[in-house]
């Protein structure tokens, strides 16, 4: 058991016997009241999303998980297909609840998959990742109303707001949590 | 750290100081370290020690709000006062709206009730908006109407019922309230679930996330089941206090201040007893109680307002860390 206040993004807990992954966690402490934590939880198997508000002192059943290095092969309509890089076993993770990973993962890349008793629970996408810009419109001169930014598309298909000096073919670092541009990476 | 935010912070602080000074409030500066505090069972405090060659070490605590000293000044008859000061709360996890060290604006109006402090708060907002307008630094991310007076006013009873379907007046005892919560699917552990905790569990799940945010919102008449130094409203289960929410964020808390020494003593005793069971750090309170309530405490109303959150909302900043210079989470991550 673990206190709800000790949970972090990516922690896995059991609710009525089913594993859930913490996808959002916000501490909330009323001026006159006990400390609480607001959790957004996702079931990796069904994609079900739960919103729970717990006292930070509440006990929750945490589960021991392990990270496994896996190669991301491709995505079909419903699932992400992975291969365990040690055993070469292939498996899939349902996309439901984790749809936005599709625009963050690159085919053929290796990612850490969070496993619980041979069940994949979540995929760990690094906090900051370097991507190639595959489509960038020419900046319109004098258009500084938007703080001199424009939308470009990166190799995964994700659209990112960047400064106007970014060109097609350049590499940029993106914050995978906020999906925001961080900086240009010089090769 | 964004230079525009630092300028906004400086500007808002100046507006606050000018506003209260022009209204005749005296600015005071009280200590951050105190050997005793007003006991609040849900607030964890920082403890340190004072060493000198002459005496044994003395435990000192960082104030969780300036109330402890400001009320001693009021008891001595100082009149209307305000203060902008740092306050500290331990175990606060850095987050969207929290930092263990934060800036508090606290003011006290004499011969006033909580209701009298609403128009003063509205005027303060008008002043900040007016001054910021001149500086031309309103964030394009915020709709000024969401911050502009007049504030919307709703009682906690009406709001709680509207959002959760629960009639608070019918749930005044712990047993009944726990049962109501269980019937709605809340997991309630009898051992450590007091009335306040059942209330906040439901409030934070079903009410607070859905508060109207098109105007600043005053929620008034809080249940007496949440113990605090606000006066009871006679022949009712409510206390004469309000909280201000802006864009769904708790921003300020106001009481018609308790003046009855016996009621204050009972509250301090109860809170201290709970604190001893739940906290590692339990400052003593007796000297504070005596200093504040040694003679008749003036009829008055006090407001505590989170300045970092105010700046966050006025500048459209997503996280509190964005308006605090050197937030603790950043310092610890280095």
Short mmCIF file of C-alpha atoms in Angstrom, two decimals:
data_model
loop_
_atom_site.label_atom_id
_atom_site.label_comp_id
_atom_site.label_asym_id
_atom_site.label_seq_id
_atom_site.Cartn_x
_atom_site.Cartn_y
_atom_site.Cartn_z
CA UNK A 1 0.00 0.00 0.00
CA UNK A 2 1.07 3.57 -0.64
CA UNK A 3 -0.30 7.00 0.32
CA UNK A 4 -2.19 8.69 -2.53
CA UNK A 5 -0.03 11.79 -1.98
CA UNK A 6 3.06 9.78 -2.98
CA UNK A 7 1.69 8.80 -6.39
CA UNK A 8 3.33 10.30 -9.44
CA UNK A 9 2.57 10.47 -13.11
CA UNK A 10 3.24 6.97 -14.40
CA UNK A 11 2.58 5.23 -11.06
CA UNK A 12 0.39 2.13 -11.35
CA UNK A 13 -2.29 1.18 -8.83
CA UNK A 14 -5.03 -1.41 -8.50
CA UNK A 15 -8.66 -0.35 -8.27
CA UNK A 16 -11.06 -3.25 -7.65
CA UNK A 17 -8.38 -5.62 -8.91
CA UNK A 18 -7.81 -3.78 -12.20
CA UNK A 19 -4.57 -1.94 -12.94
CA UNK A 20 -4.72 1.79 -13.64
CA UNK A 21 -1.93 4.16 -14.60
CA UNK A 22 -1.74 7.71 -13.21
CA UNK A 23 -1.75 10.06 -16.20
CA UNK A 24 -2.34 13.32 -14.36
CA UNK A 25 -1.82 14.29 -10.76
CA UNK A 26 -2.66 17.65 -9.23
CA UNK A 27 -2.17 18.52 -5.59
CA UNK A 28 -5.07 20.49 -4.10
CA UNK A 29 -5.17 21.81 -0.58
CA UNK A 30 -8.10 24.00 0.42
CA UNK A 31 -7.05 26.96 2.59
CA UNK A 32 -9.15 25.51 5.41
CA UNK A 33 -9.05 21.79 4.85
CA UNK A 34 -7.16 18.57 4.40
CA UNK A 35 -4.70 17.98 1.57
CA UNK A 36 -6.09 16.17 -1.45
CA UNK A 37 -4.74 14.96 -4.75
CA UNK A 38 -6.75 14.93 -7.98
CA UNK A 39 -5.89 11.97 -10.16
CA UNK A 40 -6.66 11.13 -13.74
CA UNK A 41 -6.26 7.38 -14.15
CA UNK A 42 -6.38 5.23 -17.24
CA UNK A 43 -6.97 1.54 -17.61
CA UNK A 44 -4.46 0.26 -20.17
CA UNK A 45 -6.68 -2.66 -21.16
CA UNK A 46 -9.99 -0.86 -21.70
CA UNK A 47 -8.91 2.76 -22.06
CA UNK A 48 -11.39 3.68 -19.33
CA UNK A 49 -10.58 7.01 -17.72
CA UNK A 50 -11.26 7.58 -14.03
CA UNK A 51 -11.07 10.87 -12.19
CA UNK A 52 -10.50 10.40 -8.48
CA UNK A 53 -10.03 12.94 -5.73
CA UNK A 54 -8.25 11.33 -2.80
CA UNK A 55 -6.90 12.60 0.47
CA UNK A 56 -3.11 12.52 0.29
CA UNK A 57 -3.28 10.29 3.38
CA UNK A 58 -5.62 7.74 1.69
CA UNK A 59 -4.09 4.32 1.18
CA UNK A 60 -4.05 2.93 -2.34
CA UNK A 61 -2.88 -0.42 -3.57
CA UNK A 62 0.24 0.16 -5.63
CA UNK A 63 1.68 -2.50 -7.90
CA UNK A 64 5.25 -3.30 -8.73
CA UNK A 65 5.98 -2.71 -12.35
CA UNK A 66 9.08 -3.13 -14.46
CA UNK A 67 10.37 -1.27 -17.50
CA UNK A 68 11.10 -3.35 -20.56
CA UNK A 69 13.03 -2.10 -23.60
CA UNK A 70 10.78 -2.67 -26.59
CA UNK A 71 10.92 -1.69 -30.22
CA UNK A 72 7.93 0.13 -31.61
CA UNK A 73 7.04 -1.52 -34.92
CA UNK A 74 3.92 0.21 -36.16
CA UNK A 75 0.36 1.21 -35.28
CA UNK A 76 -2.79 -0.11 -36.86
CA UNK A 77 -6.30 1.21 -36.32
CA UNK A 78 -6.61 -0.10 -32.77
CA UNK A 79 -3.22 -0.97 -31.34
CA UNK A 80 0.45 -0.20 -31.10
CA UNK A 81 2.64 -3.17 -32.09
CA UNK A 82 5.85 -3.73 -30.16
CA UNK A 83 8.66 -6.26 -30.04
CA UNK A 84 10.52 -7.19 -26.86
CA UNK A 85 14.14 -6.53 -27.84
CA UNK A 86 15.43 -9.38 -25.67
CA UNK A 87 13.00 -12.19 -26.45
CA UNK A 88 11.84 -10.90 -29.87
CA UNK A 89 8.27 -11.62 -28.72
CA UNK A 90 5.74 -9.37 -30.40
CA UNK A 91 2.75 -7.92 -28.58
CA UNK A 92 0.25 -5.12 -28.92
CA UNK A 93 -1.01 -2.33 -26.67
CA UNK A 94 -4.55 -1.07 -27.25
CA UNK A 95 -4.54 2.51 -28.43
CA UNK A 96 -7.65 3.51 -26.50
CA UNK A 97 -6.74 6.02 -23.83
CA UNK A 98 -3.26 6.49 -25.29
CA UNK A 99 -4.19 7.88 -28.70
CA UNK A 100 -1.82 10.83 -28.50
CA UNK A 101 1.25 8.55 -28.34
CA UNK A 102 0.76 7.92 -32.05
CA UNK A 103 1.94 11.43 -32.82
CA UNK A 104 4.94 11.11 -30.50
CA UNK A 105 6.46 7.67 -31.28
CA UNK A 106 8.64 6.90 -34.26
CA UNK A 107 8.50 3.53 -36.06
CA UNK A 108 11.54 1.42 -35.27
CA UNK A 109 12.50 3.38 -32.14
CA UNK A 110 13.01 1.67 -28.80
CA UNK A 111 10.83 2.75 -25.87
CA UNK A 112 10.45 1.60 -22.29
CA UNK A 113 7.17 -0.25 -21.83
CA UNK A 114 5.84 -0.47 -18.26
CA UNK A 115 4.96 -4.10 -17.59
CA UNK A 116 2.95 -5.63 -14.76
CA UNK A 117 2.89 -9.43 -14.62
CA UNK A 118 3.51 -9.65 -18.37
CA UNK A 119 0.77 -7.10 -19.06
CA UNK A 120 1.90 -3.91 -20.78
CA UNK A 121 0.47 -0.94 -18.86
CA UNK A 122 1.97 2.14 -20.42
CA UNK A 123 4.68 3.41 -22.72
CA UNK A 124 7.29 5.83 -21.41
CA UNK A 125 7.91 8.56 -23.94
CA UNK A 126 11.00 10.61 -23.00
CA UNK A 127 10.12 14.07 -21.70
CA UNK A 128 11.96 15.84 -24.52
CA UNK A 129 12.50 14.30 -27.94
CA UNK A 130 14.25 15.53 -31.10
CA UNK A 131 12.17 15.24 -34.28
CA UNK A 132 12.70 16.18 -37.92
CA UNK A 133 10.52 18.90 -39.40
CA UNK A 134 8.90 17.37 -42.48
CA UNK A 135 6.67 20.21 -43.54
CA UNK A 136 7.21 23.89 -42.85
CA UNK A 137 5.47 26.72 -44.68
CA UNK A 138 7.54 29.75 -45.60
CA UNK A 139 7.13 32.46 -43.00
CA UNK A 140 5.00 35.37 -44.08
CA UNK A 141 7.05 38.53 -43.68
CA UNK A 142 5.70 41.09 -41.28
CA UNK A 143 3.28 38.66 -39.63
CA UNK A 144 4.27 39.20 -36.03
CA UNK A 145 0.80 39.34 -34.51
CA UNK A 146 1.13 35.79 -33.28
CA UNK A 147 4.51 36.52 -31.69
CA UNK A 148 6.31 35.47 -34.89
CA UNK A 149 5.38 31.79 -34.87
CA UNK A 150 4.05 29.32 -37.43
CA UNK A 151 2.79 25.74 -37.48
CA UNK A 152 5.04 22.98 -38.83
CA UNK A 153 4.58 19.22 -39.10
CA UNK A 154 7.15 16.83 -37.67
CA UNK A 155 7.96 13.32 -38.88
CA UNK A 156 5.31 11.68 -36.67
CA UNK A 157 2.57 13.89 -38.13
CA UNK A 158 2.30 16.09 -35.03
CA UNK A 159 1.76 19.79 -35.69
CA UNK A 160 3.92 22.07 -33.56
CA UNK A 161 3.99 25.83 -33.14
CA UNK A 162 7.55 27.06 -33.76
CA UNK A 163 9.42 30.33 -34.32
CA UNK A 164 9.32 31.46 -37.94
CA UNK A 165 13.03 30.75 -38.55
CA UNK A 166 12.51 26.94 -38.44
CA UNK A 167 12.87 25.34 -41.87
CA UNK A 168 11.84 22.02 -43.40
CA UNK A 169 14.43 19.29 -42.76
CA UNK A 170 15.71 20.86 -39.53
CA UNK A 171 15.67 19.05 -36.21
CA UNK A 172 13.70 20.47 -33.28
CA UNK A 173 13.29 19.41 -29.69
CA UNK A 174 9.69 18.98 -28.52
CA UNK A 175 8.29 18.67 -25.00
CA UNK A 176 6.23 15.48 -25.32
CA UNK A 177 4.01 16.36 -22.38
CA UNK A 178 2.85 19.76 -23.58
CA UNK A 179 3.61 19.00 -27.26
CA UNK A 180 5.32 22.38 -27.42
CA UNK A 181 8.50 23.43 -29.21
CA UNK A 182 11.57 23.66 -26.95
CA UNK A 183 14.50 24.56 -29.20
CA UNK A 184 16.21 24.05 -32.56
CA UNK A 185 18.83 21.32 -32.55
CA UNK A 186 21.87 21.97 -34.70
CA UNK A 187 23.21 18.82 -36.30
CA UNK B 1 11.46 33.77 -15.73
CA UNK B 2 9.64 36.13 -17.96
CA UNK B 3 10.52 39.80 -17.49
CA UNK B 4 6.92 40.82 -18.24
CA UNK B 5 5.72 38.67 -15.31
CA UNK B 6 8.25 40.24 -12.94
CA UNK B 7 7.00 43.66 -14.02
CA UNK B 8 3.37 42.55 -13.57
CA UNK B 9 4.21 41.32 -10.09
CA UNK B 10 5.84 44.56 -9.14
CA UNK B 11 2.91 46.52 -10.57
CA UNK B 12 0.25 44.50 -8.76
CA UNK B 13 2.13 44.79 -5.45
CA UNK B 14 2.26 48.54 -5.97
CA UNK B 15 -1.48 48.71 -6.76
CA UNK B 16 -2.27 46.74 -3.58
CA UNK B 17 -0.10 49.00 -1.41
CA UNK B 18 -1.48 52.20 -2.92
CA UNK B 19 -5.07 50.97 -2.66
CA UNK B 20 -4.94 50.14 1.04
CA UNK B 21 -2.77 53.08 2.02
CA UNK B 22 -5.15 55.51 0.30
CA UNK B 23 -8.07 53.86 2.12
CA UNK B 24 -6.39 54.58 5.44
CA UNK B 25 -5.10 51.08 6.25
CA UNK B 26 -1.72 51.02 7.95
CA UNK B 27 0.89 48.71 6.39
CA UNK B 28 2.54 46.49 9.00
CA UNK B 29 5.51 44.16 8.93
CA UNK B 30 5.37 41.26 11.38
CA UNK B 31 7.84 38.39 11.99
CA UNK B 32 8.09 35.27 9.85
CA UNK B 33 9.37 33.24 12.80
CA UNK B 34 7.25 32.63 15.85
CA UNK B 35 7.63 30.42 18.94
CA UNK B 36 3.89 29.69 18.94
CA UNK B 37 1.14 29.59 16.33
CA UNK B 38 -2.62 29.43 15.96
CA UNK B 39 -3.22 25.67 15.77
CA UNK B 40 -4.72 24.45 12.50
CA UNK B 41 -4.93 20.69 12.24
CA UNK B 42 -4.78 20.62 8.44
CA UNK B 43 -1.76 22.89 8.05
CA UNK B 44 1.76 21.52 8.44
CA UNK B 45 4.42 24.01 9.47
CA UNK B 46 8.19 24.35 9.13
CA UNK B 47 10.17 24.10 12.35
CA UNK B 48 13.60 25.51 13.12
CA UNK B 49 15.64 26.34 16.23
CA UNK B 50 16.99 29.56 17.62
CA UNK B 51 20.42 29.20 19.23
CA UNK B 52 22.17 31.66 21.47
CA UNK B 53 24.97 31.34 23.99
CA UNK B 54 22.77 32.51 26.84
CA UNK B 55 19.87 30.09 26.76
CA UNK B 56 18.67 26.71 25.69
CA UNK B 57 17.69 26.36 22.02
CA UNK B 58 14.15 27.59 21.32
CA UNK B 59 11.86 26.02 18.73
CA UNK B 60 10.60 28.54 16.21
CA UNK B 61 8.12 28.05 13.40
CA UNK B 62 7.71 29.75 10.03
CA UNK B 63 4.28 31.39 9.95
CA UNK B 64 1.65 29.68 7.76
CA UNK B 65 -0.06 33.10 7.59
CA UNK B 66 0.56 36.49 9.25
CA UNK B 67 -2.71 36.18 11.21
CA UNK B 68 -0.89 35.21 14.42
CA UNK B 69 0.85 38.59 14.76
CA UNK B 70 -1.67 40.82 12.97
CA UNK B 71 -4.39 39.75 15.40
CA UNK B 72 -2.17 40.71 18.34
CA UNK B 73 -1.87 44.21 16.86
CA UNK B 74 -5.64 44.36 16.40
CA UNK B 75 -6.20 43.25 19.98
CA UNK B 76 -4.02 46.18 21.03
CA UNK B 77 -6.28 48.54 19.10
CA UNK B 78 -4.15 49.40 16.06
CA UNK B 79 -7.18 49.73 13.72
CA UNK B 80 -7.33 48.89 9.99
CA UNK B 81 -4.12 47.19 8.84
CA UNK B 82 -2.73 45.30 5.86
CA UNK B 83 0.37 43.30 5.11
CA UNK B 84 2.03 41.69 2.10
CA UNK B 85 4.26 38.92 3.41
CA UNK B 86 5.73 35.50 2.81
CA UNK B 87 3.94 32.54 4.36
CA UNK B 88 5.07 28.94 4.58
CA UNK B 89 3.29 25.59 4.54
CA UNK B 90 5.09 22.31 4.80
CA UNK B 91 4.09 19.22 2.81
CA UNK B 92 2.63 21.45 0.11
CA UNK B 93 3.65 19.76 -3.07
CA UNK B 94 4.67 22.17 -5.77
CA UNK B 95 2.00 22.20 -8.39
CA UNK B 96 -0.30 24.22 -10.52
CA UNK B 97 -1.47 26.34 -7.59
CA UNK B 98 0.94 25.52 -4.76
CA UNK B 99 4.43 26.34 -3.56
CA UNK B 100 5.58 25.73 0.04
CA UNK B 101 6.63 29.38 0.27
CA UNK B 102 4.14 31.89 -1.05
CA UNK B 103 3.06 35.51 -0.77
CA UNK B 104 -0.02 36.41 1.21
CA UNK B 105 -1.96 39.65 1.35
CA UNK B 106 -3.87 39.95 4.59
CA UNK B 107 -6.01 42.88 5.67
CA UNK B 108 -8.32 43.57 8.59
CA UNK B 109 -11.20 46.02 8.60
CA UNK B 110 -12.47 47.21 11.98
CA UNK B 111 -16.17 47.35 12.92
CA UNK B 112 -16.90 45.27 9.86
CA UNK B 113 -18.43 41.91 8.97
CA UNK B 114 -17.37 39.53 6.18
CA UNK B 115 -20.05 41.05 3.91
CA UNK B 116 -18.45 44.49 4.33
CA UNK B 117 -15.18 43.17 2.94
CA UNK B 118 -16.76 42.06 -0.35
CA UNK B 119 -17.07 45.58 -1.84
CA UNK B 120 -13.55 46.37 -0.60
CA UNK B 121 -12.24 43.30 -2.47
CA UNK B 122 -14.19 44.38 -5.55
CA UNK B 123 -12.63 47.83 -5.34
CA UNK B 124 -9.19 46.26 -5.01
CA UNK B 125 -9.78 44.27 -8.21
CA UNK B 126 -11.01 47.39 -9.99
CA UNK B 127 -7.87 49.20 -8.91
CA UNK B 128 -5.56 46.44 -10.15
CA UNK B 129 -7.41 46.22 -13.47
CA UNK B 130 -7.31 49.99 -13.84
CA UNK B 131 -3.58 50.19 -13.09
CA UNK B 132 -2.72 47.23 -15.30
CA UNK B 133 -4.79 48.68 -18.11
CA UNK B 134 -2.61 51.73 -18.08
CA UNK B 135 0.52 49.61 -18.14
CA UNK B 136 -0.92 47.72 -21.11
CA UNK B 137 0.14 44.32 -19.90
CA UNK B 138 -3.13 42.43 -19.77
CA UNK B 139 -2.51 38.91 -21.01
CA UNK B 140 -4.28 38.06 -24.27
CA UNK B 141 -5.01 34.66 -22.70
CA UNK B 142 -7.52 36.00 -20.21
CA UNK B 143 -10.97 37.40 -20.64
CA UNK B 144 -11.03 40.56 -18.48
CA UNK B 145 -14.72 39.94 -17.73
CA UNK B 146 -13.71 36.86 -15.71
CA UNK B 147 -11.89 39.16 -13.29
CA UNK B 148 -14.11 42.20 -13.30
CA UNK B 149 -16.47 43.15 -10.47
CA UNK B 150 -19.25 42.96 -9.46
CA UNK B 151 -18.55 39.47 -8.11
CA UNK B 152 -21.19 36.76 -8.36
CA UNK B 153 -22.41 35.64 -4.91
CA UNK B 154 -23.73 32.19 -3.99
CA UNK B 155 -24.15 30.50 -0.65
CA UNK B 156 -22.28 27.26 -0.09
CA UNK B 157 -25.58 25.56 0.71
CA UNK B 158 -27.12 26.51 -2.65
CA UNK B 159 -23.96 25.79 -4.65
CA UNK B 160 -23.35 22.41 -3.00
CA UNK B 161 -26.92 21.34 -3.67
CA UNK B 162 -26.86 22.57 -7.27
CA UNK B 163 -23.69 20.65 -8.13
CA UNK B 164 -23.92 17.51 -5.99
CA UNK B 165 -27.60 17.22 -5.11
CA UNK B 166 -26.65 17.05 -1.44
CA UNK B 167 -28.50 19.17 1.11
CA UNK B 168 -25.79 20.21 3.56
CA UNK B 169 -28.33 21.27 6.18
CA UNK B 170 -29.56 17.66 6.28
CA UNK B 171 -26.02 16.31 6.66
CA UNK B 172 -24.76 18.13 9.70
CA UNK B 173 -23.74 15.08 11.70
CA UNK B 174 -20.71 13.05 10.74
CA UNK B 175 -22.60 9.74 10.68
CA UNK B 176 -25.29 10.99 8.29
CA UNK B 177 -22.77 12.76 6.04
CA UNK B 178 -20.54 9.70 5.82
CA UNK B 179 -23.55 7.59 4.84
CA UNK B 180 -24.61 10.11 2.17
CA UNK B 181 -21.08 10.05 0.77
CA UNK B 182 -20.90 6.25 0.78
CA UNK B 183 -24.23 6.06 -1.03
CA UNK B 184 -22.70 8.20 -3.75
CA UNK B 185 -19.80 5.76 -4.09
CA UNK B 186 -17.12 7.55 -2.04
CA UNK B 187 -14.69 5.29 -0.25
CA UNK B 188 -14.79 6.54 3.32
CA UNK B 189 -12.51 5.25 6.02
CA UNK B 190 -14.24 5.79 9.37
CA UNK B 191 -11.04 6.00 11.36
CA UNK B 192 -9.74 9.28 9.96
CA UNK B 193 -12.69 10.79 8.16
CA UNK B 194 -14.02 13.83 10.00
CA UNK B 195 -16.79 16.13 8.79
CA UNK B 196 -14.42 18.56 7.08
CA UNK B 197 -12.78 15.76 5.20
CA UNK B 198 -16.06 14.27 3.90
CA UNK B 199 -17.11 17.79 2.91
CA UNK B 200 -13.92 18.53 0.99
CA UNK B 201 -13.88 15.10 -0.65
CA UNK B 202 -17.27 15.86 -2.21
CA UNK B 203 -16.61 19.58 -2.74
CA UNK B 204 -13.36 18.95 -4.62
CA UNK B 205 -14.88 16.15 -6.71
CA UNK B 206 -18.32 17.45 -7.57
CA UNK B 207 -18.40 21.17 -6.89
CA UNK B 208 -15.08 22.98 -7.27
CA UNK B 209 -14.20 21.69 -10.77
CA UNK B 210 -17.56 22.97 -12.03
CA UNK B 211 -17.68 26.41 -10.44
CA UNK B 212 -18.93 29.16 -12.77
CA UNK B 213 -15.89 31.09 -13.98
CA UNK B 214 -17.43 33.83 -16.11
CA UNK B 215 -17.14 36.20 -13.13
CA UNK B 216 -15.27 36.13 -9.83
CA UNK B 217 -17.37 34.08 -7.41
CA UNK B 218 -17.97 34.67 -3.71
CA UNK B 219 -19.09 31.53 -1.89
CA UNK B 220 -20.52 32.59 1.48
CA UNK B 221 -21.79 30.90 4.65
CA UNK B 222 -19.52 27.92 5.14
CA UNK B 223 -20.62 25.00 7.33
CA UNK B 224 -19.66 25.23 11.00
CA UNK B 225 -18.38 21.66 10.62
CA UNK B 226 -15.20 23.24 9.27
CA UNK B 227 -13.66 24.68 12.41
CA UNK B 228 -12.07 28.12 12.13
CA UNK B 229 -11.88 31.55 13.76
CA UNK B 230 -14.99 32.87 12.00
CA UNK B 231 -18.10 33.80 13.98
CA UNK B 232 -21.10 31.48 13.94
CA UNK B 233 -24.24 32.89 12.34
CA UNK B 234 -26.74 32.70 15.22
CA UNK B 235 -29.39 29.93 15.02
CA UNK B 236 -27.85 28.44 11.88
CA UNK B 237 -25.33 25.72 11.00
CA UNK B 238 -23.16 28.25 9.11
CA UNK B 239 -20.17 30.41 9.87
CA UNK B 240 -19.99 34.01 8.70
CA UNK B 241 -17.21 33.68 6.17
CA UNK B 242 -16.66 33.63 2.43
CA UNK B 243 -14.12 32.48 -0.10
CA UNK B 244 -13.37 34.08 -3.44
CA UNK B 245 -12.85 31.91 -6.52
CA UNK B 246 -11.51 33.29 -9.79
CA UNK B 247 -11.49 31.10 -12.90
CA UNK B 248 -12.23 28.18 -10.55
CA UNK B 249 -9.20 28.89 -8.34
CA UNK B 250 -9.47 29.57 -4.60
CA UNK B 251 -8.03 33.03 -4.15
CA UNK B 252 -9.14 34.55 -0.85
CA UNK B 253 -10.74 33.65 2.45
CA UNK B 254 -12.64 36.05 4.70
CA UNK B 255 -14.12 35.84 8.20
CA UNK B 256 -16.22 37.91 10.45
CA UNK B 257 -13.62 37.43 13.17
CA UNK B 258 -14.40 35.45 16.29
CA UNK B 259 -14.36 37.72 19.35
CA UNK B 260 -15.48 35.23 22.02
CA UNK B 261 -12.38 34.12 24.03
CA UNK B 262 -14.07 30.91 25.18
CA UNK B 263 -15.02 29.80 21.67
CA UNK B 264 -11.49 30.58 20.47
CA UNK B 265 -9.98 28.63 23.37
CA UNK B 266 -12.21 25.62 22.61
CA UNK B 267 -11.24 25.71 18.93
CA UNK B 268 -7.50 26.04 19.68
CA UNK B 269 -7.69 23.16 22.14
CA UNK B 270 -9.53 20.90 19.69
CA UNK B 271 -7.26 21.72 16.75
CA UNK B 272 -4.16 21.21 18.88
CA UNK B 273 -5.44 17.83 20.07
CA UNK B 274 -6.04 16.65 16.47
CA UNK B 275 -2.68 18.05 15.42
CA UNK B 276 -0.90 16.09 18.11
CA UNK B 277 -2.33 12.89 16.65
CA UNK B 278 -1.58 13.66 13.03
CA UNK B 279 1.48 15.94 12.84
CA UNK B 280 5.13 15.65 13.74
CA UNK B 281 5.33 19.37 14.47
CA UNK B 282 2.89 20.75 17.02
CA UNK B 283 3.75 24.28 18.17
CA UNK B 284 2.17 25.34 21.45
CA UNK B 285 -0.54 27.96 21.26
CA UNK B 286 -1.24 29.18 24.79
CA UNK B 287 0.74 32.42 24.63
CA UNK B 288 -0.86 33.35 21.29
CA UNK B 289 -4.33 32.68 22.62
CA UNK B 290 -3.62 34.90 25.62
CA UNK B 291 -2.12 37.73 23.57
CA UNK B 292 -5.01 37.84 21.09
CA UNK B 293 -7.89 37.36 23.48
CA UNK B 294 -6.53 38.90 26.70
CA UNK B 295 -9.05 41.75 26.44
CA UNK B 296 -12.14 42.04 24.26
CA UNK B 297 -11.11 41.42 20.64
CA UNK B 298 -12.45 44.20 18.35
CA UNK B 299 -15.36 43.47 16.03
CA UNK B 300 -13.63 43.10 12.69
CA UNK B 301 -13.30 41.16 9.47
CA UNK B 302 -10.08 39.84 7.94
CA UNK B 303 -9.24 38.67 4.42
CA UNK B 304 -6.29 36.50 3.37
CA UNK B 305 -5.52 36.52 -0.34
CA UNK B 306 -2.96 34.43 -2.23
CA UNK B 307 -0.94 37.00 -4.17
CA UNK B 308 0.93 34.52 -6.38
CA UNK B 309 -2.36 33.06 -7.57
CA UNK B 310 -3.73 36.57 -8.12
CA UNK B 311 -0.75 37.39 -10.33
CA UNK B 312 -1.08 34.01 -12.05
CA UNK B 313 -4.70 34.69 -12.93
CA UNK B 314 -4.14 38.31 -13.98
CA UNK B 315 -1.27 37.32 -16.27
CA UNK B 316 -2.87 34.14 -17.65
CA UNK B 317 0.04 31.99 -16.41
CA UNK B 318 -0.68 28.24 -16.38
CA UNK B 319 1.39 27.23 -13.37
CA UNK B 320 2.18 29.03 -10.12
CA UNK B 321 5.89 28.39 -10.73
CA UNK B 322 5.59 30.74 -13.68
CA UNK B 323 4.99 33.77 -11.45
CA UNK B 324 7.35 32.93 -8.57
CA UNK B 325 11.02 33.81 -8.81
CA UNK B 326 13.02 30.69 -7.93
CA UNK B 327 10.14 28.29 -7.12
CA UNK B 328 11.22 25.55 -4.70
CA UNK B 329 10.56 22.78 -7.23
CA UNK B 330 13.11 24.36 -9.61
CA UNK B 331 15.69 24.92 -6.89
CA UNK B 332 15.43 21.31 -5.73
CA UNK B 333 15.64 19.96 -9.29
CA UNK B 334 19.05 21.63 -9.83
#
